[in-house]
Amino acid sequence: MGEFIGSVWWMIVSLGVLVTFHEFGHYWVARRCGVKVLRFSVGFGRPLWMRRNRAGTEFAIAAIPLGGYVKMLDEREVEVHPHERDQAFNHKSVWQRIAIVAAGPAANLLLCIALLWAMFVLGKQDYSPTIGRTSGMAQAAGLQSGDRLISVDARSVVTAGQASMALTTAAMDRHDARLEVLDAQDRVQTRVLPLSQLPQGFDERRVPVLAGLNWQFWLQPALVEKVVPDSAAQGVLLPGDLIVAVDGQRIDAIDQVFTEIHTLGKRGGPGMIEVLRGGERLALEITPRQGKDGRGQPTWQIGIGFAQSSAPAYDAELKYGPLAALPVALRETARMAGDSLGMMRRIVTGNASLQNISGPVTIARVANVSAQRGLDWFLFFLALLSLSLCIINLLPIPILDGGHLLYYLIELVKGSPLSERAMAAGQYVGLALLAGLMGLAFYNDILGLAAR
């Protein structure tokens, strides 16, 4: 329940901040262009709070916190007194209407840059792209434990997140990634990771793992926290045991335990599990039992839970002075925008899975996790979400800002506005497209919850 309430709260906070800035962009430019604004609302539905200013604009906070709107004086929607016609949106020049509509996404873009600037000045704690263990194609490519990635396909990477994104992009494009790494002796080496060899339909969220890369910060010690009653481990293992080997295979981290237990179970019969207990190394006999994992898939288990911190210790920091942080924030915004647009292109062309489209449930969960990690991570989340709102709103889909901009560009070319019939047809098309995207997003959210 705590996680649920936290997720809902931080999603409301996040959307409230971003929607307010977006709508303020529309409002501010509309007022500069002499348009009368009837209502500025954060949220939809019944107003929970409302106040009117001297210009006659109603400022409201509504009950459904999933968006907002700026309602302007417009002859197509309300009756306009003759003395107010010069303040109506539809009586403004096409360039003024373009400026008003584009101001919302522009506000989100500026907010993204400002949030990233604040994050870099504050200092963002993160994880370095240092390799903890290799296997499969990564090992065959010559990558070793202790290597730190410094670039992927000539693109500089400073954090494990940046490296993972670059590797995922290369894998989706079905080409081998050229890596520059700093080895344990501080020598720059070049390696080629053959990501084009990944099988069709691979899980795009697990590209580093599928390529045989395990980041150093993933490798947490296999310290037993609990033993499940009536399990294979009861009477064999105790809370506080540190697992160091399974059936003769050395264990350095938690993830290896699952692999070796599964191998032991498939082999059949008992095996030896070695632990450190009270400073003494013990070799104990254990026989895995078949059960089901969190997704309902059959697996071999012994019935233990591990002690894991909510987040591993950070081993990198991105921090700059107030002046130096501005160009860095601009470059990071450009990088994030390129990644987002690239992902959209790959989804359209079929190079990326539709599972990359997420909805409000995923946003709420990530908002909560980011807030728990600290202000630096929450600022990064807000910046990414603000940029996403900017890009989505600029898509040429009717009822979105991008759709209206498309109408106005057509008006500029043909010299007259589109007919009301054409605009109405566009609205229906836009609603259908948005309904489809929202349905897919909710579907992916539900699948994500079911897989937890």
PDB file of N, CA and C in Angstrom, residues 35 40 52 60 74 83 88 99 123 146 173 186 265 294 318 338 364 366 369 388 395 416 438 452:
ATOM      1  N   VAL A  35      -4.667  37.861 -26.772  1.00  0.00           N
ATOM      2  CA  VAL A  35      -5.795  36.937 -26.720  1.00  0.00           C
ATOM      3  C   VAL A  35      -6.345  36.883 -25.293  1.00  0.00           C
ATOM      4  N   PHE A  40      -7.546  28.886 -17.163  1.00  0.00           N
ATOM      5  CA  PHE A  40      -6.267  28.176 -17.089  1.00  0.00           C
ATOM      6  C   PHE A  40      -6.483  27.057 -16.080  1.00  0.00           C
ATOM      7  N   ARG A  52     -10.435  33.932  -9.901  1.00  0.00           N
ATOM      8  CA  ARG A  52     -10.471  34.754 -11.109  1.00  0.00           C
ATOM      9  C   ARG A  52      -9.602  35.993 -10.910  1.00  0.00           C
ATOM     10  N   ALA A  60      -7.799  27.391 -12.251  1.00  0.00           N
ATOM     11  CA  ALA A  60      -8.456  26.273 -11.570  1.00  0.00           C
ATOM     12  C   ALA A  60      -7.532  25.076 -11.433  1.00  0.00           C
ATOM     13  N   ASP A  74     -12.789  32.376 -28.386  1.00  0.00           N
ATOM     14  CA  ASP A  74     -12.764  31.894 -29.770  1.00  0.00           C
ATOM     15  C   ASP A  74     -14.196  31.854 -30.289  1.00  0.00           C
ATOM     16  N   HIS A  83     -17.033  44.072 -29.258  1.00  0.00           N
ATOM     17  CA  HIS A  83     -15.895  44.839 -28.762  1.00  0.00           C
ATOM     18  C   HIS A  83     -14.738  43.947 -28.286  1.00  0.00           C
ATOM     19  N   ALA A  88     -10.105  37.635 -29.704  1.00  0.00           N
ATOM     20  CA  ALA A  88     -10.427  36.231 -29.985  1.00  0.00           C
ATOM     21  C   ALA A  88      -9.258  35.540 -30.688  1.00  0.00           C
ATOM     22  N   ALA A  99       2.608  30.685 -32.845  1.00  0.00           N
ATOM     23  CA  ALA A  99       3.421  30.987 -31.660  1.00  0.00           C
ATOM     24  C   ALA A  99       2.720  30.534 -30.388  1.00  0.00           C
ATOM     25  N   GLY A 123      24.549  17.904  -8.539  1.00  0.00           N
ATOM     26  CA  GLY A 123      25.374  16.701  -8.626  1.00  0.00           C
ATOM     27  C   GLY A 123      24.511  15.464  -8.671  1.00  0.00           C
ATOM     28  N   GLY A 146      36.435  -5.454 -14.777  1.00  0.00           N
ATOM     29  CA  GLY A 146      37.229  -4.267 -14.469  1.00  0.00           C
ATOM     30  C   GLY A 146      37.342  -3.292 -15.620  1.00  0.00           C
ATOM     31  N   ASP A 173      19.184  -1.859 -34.134  1.00  0.00           N
ATOM     32  CA  ASP A 173      19.554  -1.583 -35.524  1.00  0.00           C
ATOM     33  C   ASP A 173      20.306  -2.746 -36.172  1.00  0.00           C
ATOM     34  N   ASP A 186      44.580   0.956 -17.068  1.00  0.00           N
ATOM     35  CA  ASP A 186      44.344   2.306 -17.590  1.00  0.00           C
ATOM     36  C   ASP A 186      44.788   2.458 -19.041  1.00  0.00           C
ATOM     37  N   GLY A 265      19.534 -28.447 -10.534  1.00  0.00           N
ATOM     38  CA  GLY A 265      18.222 -29.090 -10.566  1.00  0.00           C
ATOM     39  C   GLY A 265      18.023 -29.912 -11.823  1.00  0.00           C
ATOM     40  N   GLY A 294       8.301 -15.758 -10.562  1.00  0.00           N
ATOM     41  CA  GLY A 294       7.303 -14.707 -10.446  1.00  0.00           C
ATOM     42  C   GLY A 294       6.405 -14.580 -11.657  1.00  0.00           C
ATOM     43  N   LEU A 318      28.035  13.073 -11.548  1.00  0.00           N
ATOM     44  CA  LEU A 318      28.039  14.074 -12.614  1.00  0.00           C
ATOM     45  C   LEU A 318      27.744  15.423 -11.970  1.00  0.00           C
ATOM     46  N   GLY A 338      17.363  12.982 -29.182  1.00  0.00           N
ATOM     47  CA  GLY A 338      17.758  12.074 -30.251  1.00  0.00           C
ATOM     48  C   GLY A 338      17.398  10.636 -29.946  1.00  0.00           C
ATOM     49  N   ALA A 364       3.976   6.307 -12.977  1.00  0.00           N
ATOM     50  CA  ALA A 364       3.811   6.444 -11.523  1.00  0.00           C
ATOM     51  C   ALA A 364       4.870   5.649 -10.771  1.00  0.00           C
ATOM     52  N   VAL A 366       7.894   4.694 -11.844  1.00  0.00           N
ATOM     53  CA  VAL A 366       9.220   5.289 -12.023  1.00  0.00           C
ATOM     54  C   VAL A 366       9.330   6.592 -11.240  1.00  0.00           C
ATOM     55  N   VAL A 369      10.050   5.572  -7.614  1.00  0.00           N
ATOM     56  CA  VAL A 369      11.420   5.076  -7.456  1.00  0.00           C
ATOM     57  C   VAL A 369      12.422   6.224  -7.534  1.00  0.00           C
ATOM     58  N   SER A 388       9.657  14.397 -23.025  1.00  0.00           N
ATOM     59  CA  SER A 388       8.729  13.464 -23.680  1.00  0.00           C
ATOM     60  C   SER A 388       7.410  14.156 -23.998  1.00  0.00           C
ATOM     61  N   LEU A 395       3.880  15.878 -32.181  1.00  0.00           N
ATOM     62  CA  LEU A 395       3.533  14.912 -33.222  1.00  0.00           C
ATOM     63  C   LEU A 395       2.371  15.459 -34.052  1.00  0.00           C
ATOM     64  N   SER A 416      -5.564  30.030 -46.994  1.00  0.00           N
ATOM     65  CA  SER A 416      -6.842  30.092 -46.280  1.00  0.00           C
ATOM     66  C   SER A 416      -6.927  28.910 -45.318  1.00  0.00           C
ATOM     67  N   MET A 438      -3.138   4.954 -26.176  1.00  0.00           N
ATOM     68  CA  MET A 438      -3.422   4.818 -24.740  1.00  0.00           C
ATOM     69  C   MET A 438      -3.773   3.372 -24.394  1.00  0.00           C
ATOM     70  N   ARG A 452       5.784  -8.783 -12.535  1.00  0.00           N
ATOM     71  CA  ARG A 452       6.546  -8.443 -11.327  1.00  0.00           C
ATOM     72  C   ARG A 452       6.578  -9.614 -10.353  1.00  0.00           C
TER      73      ARG A 452
END
